[in-house]
PDB file of C-alpha atoms in Angstrom:
ATOM      1  CA  UNK X 284      -0.064  -0.038   0.086  1.00  0.00           C
ATOM      2  CA  UNK X 285       1.546   3.362  -0.995  1.00  0.00           C
ATOM      3  CA  UNK X 286      -0.910   5.607   0.657  1.00  0.00           C
ATOM      4  CA  UNK X 287      -0.398   7.745   3.784  1.00  0.00           C
ATOM      5  CA  UNK X 288       0.038   5.597   6.974  1.00  0.00           C
ATOM      6  CA  UNK X 289      -0.532   6.564  10.499  1.00  0.00           C
ATOM      7  CA  UNK X 290       0.346   4.769  13.765  1.00  0.00           C
ATOM      8  CA  UNK X 291      -1.181   4.004  16.000  1.00  0.00           C
ATOM      9  CA  UNK X 292      -4.852   4.053  14.891  1.00  0.00           C
ATOM     10  CA  UNK X 293      -6.178   4.281  18.341  1.00  0.00           C
ATOM     11  CA  UNK X 294      -4.468   5.710  21.482  1.00  0.00           C
ATOM     12  CA  UNK X 295      -6.104   5.799  25.006  1.00  0.00           C
ATOM     13  CA  UNK X 296      -4.168   7.721  27.741  1.00  0.00           C
ATOM     14  CA  UNK X 297      -4.619   9.196  30.978  1.00  0.00           C
ATOM     15  CA  UNK X 298      -4.615  12.916  31.549  1.00  0.00           C
ATOM     16  CA  UNK X 299      -1.109  14.237  32.078  1.00  0.00           C
ATOM     17  CA  UNK X 300       0.696  11.550  29.987  1.00  0.00           C
ATOM     18  CA  UNK X 301       2.647  12.252  26.898  1.00  0.00           C
ATOM     19  CA  UNK X 302       1.799  10.726  23.670  1.00  0.00           C
ATOM     20  CA  UNK X 303       3.576  10.582  20.296  1.00  0.00           C
ATOM     21  CA  UNK X 304       1.914   9.774  16.758  1.00  0.00           C
ATOM     22  CA  UNK X 305       3.738   8.879  13.604  1.00  0.00           C
ATOM     23  CA  UNK X 306       2.838   9.688  10.036  1.00  0.00           C
ATOM     24  CA  UNK X 307       4.321   8.112   6.980  1.00  0.00           C
ATOM     25  CA  UNK X 308       3.550  10.156   3.846  1.00  0.00           C
ATOM     26  CA  UNK X 309       3.548   8.969   0.198  1.00  0.00           C
ATOM     27  CA  UNK X 310       7.156   8.501  -0.598  1.00  0.00           C
ATOM     28  CA  UNK X 311       7.647  11.246  -3.259  1.00  0.00           C
ATOM     29  CA  UNK X 312       5.458  13.769  -1.330  1.00  0.00           C
ATOM     30  CA  UNK X 313       7.644  16.619   0.099  1.00  0.00           C
ATOM     31  CA  UNK X 314       4.699  18.398   1.849  1.00  0.00           C
ATOM     32  CA  UNK X 315       3.041  17.044   5.042  1.00  0.00           C
ATOM     33  CA  UNK X 316       0.389  18.420   7.203  1.00  0.00           C
ATOM     34  CA  UNK X 317      -1.109  17.661  10.658  1.00  0.00           C
ATOM     35  CA  UNK X 318      -4.727  18.272  11.385  1.00  0.00           C
ATOM     36  CA  UNK X 319      -7.026  17.789  14.323  1.00  0.00           C
ATOM     37  CA  UNK X 320     -10.592  16.797  13.826  1.00  0.00           C
ATOM     38  CA  UNK X 321     -13.195  16.727  16.665  1.00  0.00           C
ATOM     39  CA  UNK X 322     -16.498  15.105  16.462  1.00  0.00           C
ATOM     40  CA  UNK X 323     -18.998  16.710  14.187  1.00  0.00           C
ATOM     41  CA  UNK X 324     -16.283  19.465  13.021  1.00  0.00           C
ATOM     42  CA  UNK X 325     -14.135  19.757  10.059  1.00  0.00           C
ATOM     43  CA  UNK X 326     -10.403  19.311  10.399  1.00  0.00           C
ATOM     44  CA  UNK X 327      -8.417  21.985  12.035  1.00  0.00           C
ATOM     45  CA  UNK X 328      -4.992  22.771  10.577  1.00  0.00           C
ATOM     46  CA  UNK X 329      -2.089  22.312  12.994  1.00  0.00           C
ATOM     47  CA  UNK X 330       1.276  22.386  11.181  1.00  0.00           C
ATOM     48  CA  UNK X 331       2.873  21.991   7.758  1.00  0.00           C
ATOM     49  CA  UNK X 332       6.258  20.801   6.602  1.00  0.00           C
ATOM     50  CA  UNK X 333       8.006  21.164   3.335  1.00  0.00           C
ATOM     51  CA  UNK X 334      10.724  18.467   3.388  1.00  0.00           C
ATOM     52  CA  UNK X 335      12.176  18.747   6.946  1.00  0.00           C
ATOM     53  CA  UNK X 336      11.281  22.464   7.506  1.00  0.00           C
ATOM     54  CA  UNK X 337       8.260  23.319   9.462  1.00  0.00           C
ATOM     55  CA  UNK X 338       7.016  26.328   7.640  1.00  0.00           C
ATOM     56  CA  UNK X 339       3.635  26.984   9.091  1.00  0.00           C
ATOM     57  CA  UNK X 340       2.113  26.542  12.559  1.00  0.00           C
ATOM     58  CA  UNK X 341      -1.468  27.298  13.786  1.00  0.00           C
ATOM     59  CA  UNK X 342      -1.613  30.111  16.253  1.00  0.00           C
ATOM     60  CA  UNK X 343      -3.955  27.835  18.089  1.00  0.00           C
ATOM     61  CA  UNK X 344      -1.417  25.312  18.588  1.00  0.00           C
ATOM     62  CA  UNK X 345      -0.627  25.031  22.226  1.00  0.00           C
ATOM     63  CA  UNK X 346       3.118  24.753  23.178  1.00  0.00           C
ATOM     64  CA  UNK X 347       2.285  21.297  24.478  1.00  0.00           C
ATOM     65  CA  UNK X 348       2.296  20.212  20.792  1.00  0.00           C
ATOM     66  CA  UNK X 349       5.418  19.645  18.934  1.00  0.00           C
ATOM     67  CA  UNK X 350       5.929  18.226  15.574  1.00  0.00           C
ATOM     68  CA  UNK X 351       9.052  16.967  13.852  1.00  0.00           C
ATOM     69  CA  UNK X 352       9.997  15.721  10.377  1.00  0.00           C
ATOM     70  CA  UNK X 353      13.829  15.065  10.893  1.00  0.00           C
ATOM     71  CA  UNK X 354      14.673  13.625   7.542  1.00  0.00           C
ATOM     72  CA  UNK X 355      11.850  15.077   5.434  1.00  0.00           C
ATOM     73  CA  UNK X 356      10.273  11.738   5.367  1.00  0.00           C
ATOM     74  CA  UNK X 357       8.036  10.385   8.221  1.00  0.00           C
ATOM     75  CA  UNK X 358       6.764  12.936  10.850  1.00  0.00           C
ATOM     76  CA  UNK X 359       6.020  12.717  14.595  1.00  0.00           C
ATOM     77  CA  UNK X 360       3.405  14.749  16.479  1.00  0.00           C
ATOM     78  CA  UNK X 361       3.924  14.879  20.275  1.00  0.00           C
ATOM     79  CA  UNK X 362       1.464  16.032  22.857  1.00  0.00           C
ATOM     80  CA  UNK X 363       2.767  16.704  26.270  1.00  0.00           C
ATOM     81  CA  UNK X 364       0.773  16.636  29.630  1.00  0.00           C
ATOM     82  CA  UNK X 365      -2.316  15.563  27.624  1.00  0.00           C
ATOM     83  CA  UNK X 366      -5.596  17.003  28.642  1.00  0.00           C
ATOM     84  CA  UNK X 367      -9.170  15.744  28.133  1.00  0.00           C
ATOM     85  CA  UNK X 368      -9.762  18.426  25.576  1.00  0.00           C
ATOM     86  CA  UNK X 369      -6.956  16.817  23.340  1.00  0.00           C
ATOM     87  CA  UNK X 370      -9.381  13.889  22.607  1.00  0.00           C
ATOM     88  CA  UNK X 371      -9.854  14.001  18.853  1.00  0.00           C
ATOM     89  CA  UNK X 372      -8.860  12.445  15.628  1.00  0.00           C
ATOM     90  CA  UNK X 373      -5.431  13.563  14.491  1.00  0.00           C
ATOM     91  CA  UNK X 374      -5.042  13.404  10.773  1.00  0.00           C
ATOM     92  CA  UNK X 375      -2.001  13.517   8.622  1.00  0.00           C
ATOM     93  CA  UNK X 376      -1.820  14.539   4.889  1.00  0.00           C
ATOM     94  CA  UNK X 377       0.728  14.846   2.252  1.00  0.00           C
ATOM     95  CA  UNK X 378       0.975  16.310  -1.216  1.00  0.00           C
ATOM     96  CA  UNK X 379       3.370  17.109  -3.976  1.00  0.00           C
ATOM     97  CA  UNK X 380       3.483  20.662  -5.502  1.00  0.00           C
ATOM     98  CA  UNK X 381       1.905  20.987  -8.903  1.00  0.00           C
ATOM     99  CA  UNK X 382      -0.797  18.440  -8.463  1.00  0.00           C
ATOM    100  CA  UNK X 383      -4.139  20.162  -8.371  1.00  0.00           C
ATOM    101  CA  UNK X 384      -2.599  22.998  -6.526  1.00  0.00           C
ATOM    102  CA  UNK X 385      -1.766  20.919  -3.588  1.00  0.00           C
ATOM    103  CA  UNK X 386      -4.288  18.094  -3.542  1.00  0.00           C
ATOM    104  CA  UNK X 387      -3.681  16.508  -0.096  1.00  0.00           C
ATOM    105  CA  UNK X 388      -3.836  12.707   0.395  1.00  0.00           C
ATOM    106  CA  UNK X 389      -5.076  11.935   3.881  1.00  0.00           C
ATOM    107  CA  UNK X 390      -4.194   9.102   6.106  1.00  0.00           C
ATOM    108  CA  UNK X 391      -6.744   7.075   8.309  1.00  0.00           C
ATOM    109  CA  UNK X 392      -6.061   9.167  11.396  1.00  0.00           C
ATOM    110  CA  UNK X 393      -5.158   8.450  14.992  1.00  0.00           C
ATOM    111  CA  UNK X 394      -7.942   8.616  17.414  1.00  0.00           C
ATOM    112  CA  UNK X 395      -6.841   9.898  20.861  1.00  0.00           C
ATOM    113  CA  UNK X 396      -8.885   9.521  23.840  1.00  0.00           C
ATOM    114  CA  UNK X 397      -7.739  11.169  27.018  1.00  0.00           C
ATOM    115  CA  UNK X 398      -9.352   9.812  30.185  1.00  0.00           C
TER     116      UNK X 398
ATOM    117  CA  UNK S  59     -15.635  35.185  11.838  1.00  0.00           C
ATOM    118  CA  UNK S  60     -15.921  32.005  10.077  1.00  0.00           C
ATOM    119  CA  UNK S  61     -13.572  31.659   7.064  1.00  0.00           C
ATOM    120  CA  UNK S  62     -15.607  28.759   5.471  1.00  0.00           C
ATOM    121  CA  UNK S  63     -19.236  28.558   6.068  1.00  0.00           C
ATOM    122  CA  UNK S  64     -21.411  25.645   5.149  1.00  0.00           C
ATOM    123  CA  UNK S  65     -24.939  26.353   6.065  1.00  0.00           C
ATOM    124  CA  UNK S  66     -26.533  22.950   5.514  1.00  0.00           C
ATOM    125  CA  UNK S  67     -25.737  20.589   8.404  1.00  0.00           C
ATOM    126  CA  UNK S  68     -27.580  17.821   6.695  1.00  0.00           C
ATOM    127  CA  UNK S  69     -28.952  17.156   3.217  1.00  0.00           C
ATOM    128  CA  UNK S  70     -31.203  14.475   1.803  1.00  0.00           C
ATOM    129  CA  UNK S  71     -31.243  13.501  -2.023  1.00  0.00           C
ATOM    130  CA  UNK S  72     -33.091  10.960  -3.744  1.00  0.00           C
ATOM    131  CA  UNK S  73     -30.742   8.481  -5.680  1.00  0.00           C
ATOM    132  CA  UNK S  74     -30.085   9.544  -9.310  1.00  0.00           C
ATOM    133  CA  UNK S  75     -30.964  13.205  -8.539  1.00  0.00           C
ATOM    134  CA  UNK S  76     -28.695  16.136  -8.577  1.00  0.00           C
ATOM    135  CA  UNK S  77     -27.833  17.877  -5.087  1.00  0.00           C
ATOM    136  CA  UNK S  78     -25.907  21.083  -4.410  1.00  0.00           C
ATOM    137  CA  UNK S  79     -23.952  21.629  -1.289  1.00  0.00           C
ATOM    138  CA  UNK S  80     -23.335  25.247  -0.220  1.00  0.00           C
ATOM    139  CA  UNK S  81     -19.982  26.949   0.738  1.00  0.00           C
ATOM    140  CA  UNK S  82     -19.117  30.446   1.217  1.00  0.00           C
ATOM    141  CA  UNK S  83     -15.723  31.624   2.120  1.00  0.00           C
ATOM    142  CA  UNK S  84     -13.934  34.837   3.462  1.00  0.00           C
ATOM    143  CA  UNK S  85     -10.511  35.827   2.551  1.00  0.00           C
ATOM    144  CA  UNK S  86      -8.665  38.967   1.520  1.00  0.00           C
ATOM    145  CA  UNK S  87      -5.925  37.104  -0.345  1.00  0.00           C
ATOM    146  CA  UNK S  88      -6.206  37.646  -4.104  1.00  0.00           C
ATOM    147  CA  UNK S  89      -4.664  34.177  -4.700  1.00  0.00           C
ATOM    148  CA  UNK S  90      -6.343  31.158  -2.913  1.00  0.00           C
ATOM    149  CA  UNK S  91      -7.555  27.632  -3.742  1.00  0.00           C
ATOM    150  CA  UNK S  92     -10.931  25.957  -2.958  1.00  0.00           C
ATOM    151  CA  UNK S  93     -11.257  22.310  -2.271  1.00  0.00           C
ATOM    152  CA  UNK S  94     -14.181  19.858  -1.555  1.00  0.00           C
ATOM    153  CA  UNK S  95     -13.400  16.701   0.275  1.00  0.00           C
ATOM    154  CA  UNK S  96     -15.681  13.584   1.157  1.00  0.00           C
ATOM    155  CA  UNK S  97     -15.451  11.750   4.360  1.00  0.00           C
ATOM    156  CA  UNK S  98     -17.360   8.595   4.504  1.00  0.00           C
ATOM    157  CA  UNK S  99     -18.123   6.772   7.844  1.00  0.00           C
ATOM    158  CA  UNK S 100     -14.851   4.919   7.477  1.00  0.00           C
ATOM    159  CA  UNK S 101     -13.172   8.359   8.337  1.00  0.00           C
ATOM    160  CA  UNK S 102     -10.723   8.788   5.504  1.00  0.00           C
ATOM    161  CA  UNK S 103     -10.775  12.251   3.691  1.00  0.00           C
ATOM    162  CA  UNK S 104     -11.098  11.910   0.035  1.00  0.00           C
ATOM    163  CA  UNK S 105     -10.258  14.687  -2.247  1.00  0.00           C
ATOM    164  CA  UNK S 106     -13.088  15.542  -4.970  1.00  0.00           C
ATOM    165  CA  UNK S 107     -12.356  18.712  -6.607  1.00  0.00           C
ATOM    166  CA  UNK S 108     -10.341  21.881  -6.794  1.00  0.00           C
ATOM    167  CA  UNK S 109     -10.973  25.424  -8.001  1.00  0.00           C
ATOM    168  CA  UNK S 110      -8.208  28.101  -8.060  1.00  0.00           C
ATOM    169  CA  UNK S 111      -9.156  31.723  -7.575  1.00  0.00           C
ATOM    170  CA  UNK S 112      -7.910  32.808 -10.976  1.00  0.00           C
ATOM    171  CA  UNK S 113      -9.518  29.964 -12.802  1.00  0.00           C
ATOM    172  CA  UNK S 114     -11.926  31.308 -15.341  1.00  0.00           C
ATOM    173  CA  UNK S 115     -14.087  28.172 -15.845  1.00  0.00           C
ATOM    174  CA  UNK S 116     -15.793  26.208 -13.181  1.00  0.00           C
ATOM    175  CA  UNK S 117     -14.204  22.881 -12.245  1.00  0.00           C
ATOM    176  CA  UNK S 118     -15.552  19.693 -13.129  1.00  0.00           C
ATOM    177  CA  UNK S 119     -14.446  16.119 -12.180  1.00  0.00           C
ATOM    178  CA  UNK S 120     -16.836  13.270 -13.332  1.00  0.00           C
ATOM    179  CA  UNK S 121     -20.018  13.819 -11.552  1.00  0.00           C
ATOM    180  CA  UNK S 122     -18.652  16.633  -9.371  1.00  0.00           C
ATOM    181  CA  UNK S 123     -18.662  20.187 -10.417  1.00  0.00           C
ATOM    182  CA  UNK S 124     -17.919  23.321  -8.470  1.00  0.00           C
ATOM    183  CA  UNK S 125     -20.095  26.362  -9.006  1.00  0.00           C
ATOM    184  CA  UNK S 126     -17.628  29.254  -8.466  1.00  0.00           C
ATOM    185  CA  UNK S 127     -18.974  32.632  -7.837  1.00  0.00           C
ATOM    186  CA  UNK S 128     -16.083  34.722  -6.973  1.00  0.00           C
ATOM    187  CA  UNK S 129     -17.920  37.928  -6.435  1.00  0.00           C
ATOM    188  CA  UNK S 130     -20.391  36.348  -4.078  1.00  0.00           C
ATOM    189  CA  UNK S 131     -17.432  34.254  -2.578  1.00  0.00           C
ATOM    190  CA  UNK S 132     -19.213  30.982  -2.930  1.00  0.00           C
ATOM    191  CA  UNK S 133     -17.946  27.658  -4.164  1.00  0.00           C
ATOM    192  CA  UNK S 134     -20.900  25.256  -4.252  1.00  0.00           C
ATOM    193  CA  UNK S 135     -20.365  21.552  -5.035  1.00  0.00           C
ATOM    194  CA  UNK S 136     -22.883  20.076  -7.425  1.00  0.00           C
ATOM    195  CA  UNK S 137     -23.083  16.194  -7.514  1.00  0.00           C
ATOM    196  CA  UNK S 138     -25.058  14.905 -10.337  1.00  0.00           C
ATOM    197  CA  UNK S 139     -26.830  11.509 -10.539  1.00  0.00           C
ATOM    198  CA  UNK S 140     -26.433  10.709  -6.877  1.00  0.00           C
ATOM    199  CA  UNK S 141     -25.425   7.313  -5.744  1.00  0.00           C
ATOM    200  CA  UNK S 142     -25.950   5.459  -2.535  1.00  0.00           C
ATOM    201  CA  UNK S 143     -22.142   5.508  -2.176  1.00  0.00           C
ATOM    202  CA  UNK S 144     -22.222   9.341  -1.933  1.00  0.00           C
ATOM    203  CA  UNK S 145     -23.749   9.374   1.430  1.00  0.00           C
ATOM    204  CA  UNK S 146     -20.941  10.874   3.678  1.00  0.00           C
ATOM    205  CA  UNK S 147     -19.768  14.134   5.240  1.00  0.00           C
ATOM    206  CA  UNK S 148     -18.690  16.785   2.660  1.00  0.00           C
ATOM    207  CA  UNK S 149     -16.218  19.437   3.666  1.00  0.00           C
ATOM    208  CA  UNK S 150     -15.447  22.641   1.781  1.00  0.00           C
ATOM    209  CA  UNK S 151     -11.875  23.902   2.332  1.00  0.00           C
ATOM    210  CA  UNK S 152      -9.675  26.932   1.511  1.00  0.00           C
ATOM    211  CA  UNK S 153      -5.926  27.310   0.973  1.00  0.00           C
ATOM    212  CA  UNK S 154      -4.902  30.837   1.545  1.00  0.00           C
ATOM    213  CA  UNK S 155      -1.652  32.927   2.292  1.00  0.00           C
ATOM    214  CA  UNK S 156      -0.870  33.769  -1.229  1.00  0.00           C
ATOM    215  CA  UNK S 157       0.574  31.580  -4.026  1.00  0.00           C
ATOM    216  CA  UNK S 158       2.785  29.881  -1.511  1.00  0.00           C
ATOM    217  CA  UNK S 159       0.606  29.749   1.458  1.00  0.00           C
ATOM    218  CA  UNK S 160      -0.134  26.480   2.930  1.00  0.00           C
ATOM    219  CA  UNK S 161      -2.581  27.251   5.660  1.00  0.00           C
ATOM    220  CA  UNK S 162      -5.873  25.144   4.983  1.00  0.00           C
ATOM    221  CA  UNK S 163      -9.208  26.021   6.507  1.00  0.00           C
ATOM    222  CA  UNK S 164     -12.087  23.533   6.547  1.00  0.00           C
ATOM    223  CA  UNK S 165     -15.779  24.303   7.007  1.00  0.00           C
ATOM    224  CA  UNK S 166     -17.936  22.453   9.541  1.00  0.00           C
ATOM    225  CA  UNK S 167     -19.281  19.953   6.917  1.00  0.00           C
ATOM    226  CA  UNK S 168     -22.549  18.890   5.320  1.00  0.00           C
ATOM    227  CA  UNK S 169     -23.833  15.350   5.957  1.00  0.00           C
ATOM    228  CA  UNK S 170     -25.278  14.062   2.827  1.00  0.00           C
ATOM    229  CA  UNK S 171     -27.771  11.221   2.810  1.00  0.00           C
ATOM    230  CA  UNK S 172     -28.754   9.498  -0.525  1.00  0.00           C
ATOM    231  CA  UNK S 173     -32.127   7.857  -0.301  1.00  0.00           C
ATOM    232  CA  UNK S 174     -32.932   4.710  -2.277  1.00  0.00           C
TER     233      UNK S 174
END
């Protein structure tokens, strides 16, 4: 399968714990995005990488959230000191410039539940 | 203020009929892109169609077409000949921030139910 993959698919954690999610984009895609989606809402943009550089970050993103893409391939999203309000689906997407002005291919998401 | 507004939380359409899903947007950027995505119950977001702010013609992709009215800042999705498999959430999204901006904003979505 050559689509975007995310791991884990589900994560249950206790409030105050740290969690880390991984995203593997489509191999030739140099752009990678993280989104958060809560029930009944559209995805909310979190951050964007072009290769290994983090070029955009939502102003709404708490400093408890950090993302990396060290070699311009896979990316990780870490949430420190989780809160119940962090419970959501975390979506990763990748794209390649020039296709449909940045058509994004989404992964299946990681569903986080904070108890 | 909401950047993307989808005023129809839910829509019903009879199989084989056409349906229009509304989307209005708000931006001051002269260059932007508009997208529609489908999210079935399985959860994965599926790209449907794209319209650039400078495109003169409305985008079409198979049974999907985008009714782009720039002056009114609307980008409605038209699905022709609805199929049962079209039942899903539909999200309108905008890329703004100029020609190289990568800030995407999604609307709240419209749930479409296709009736047999």
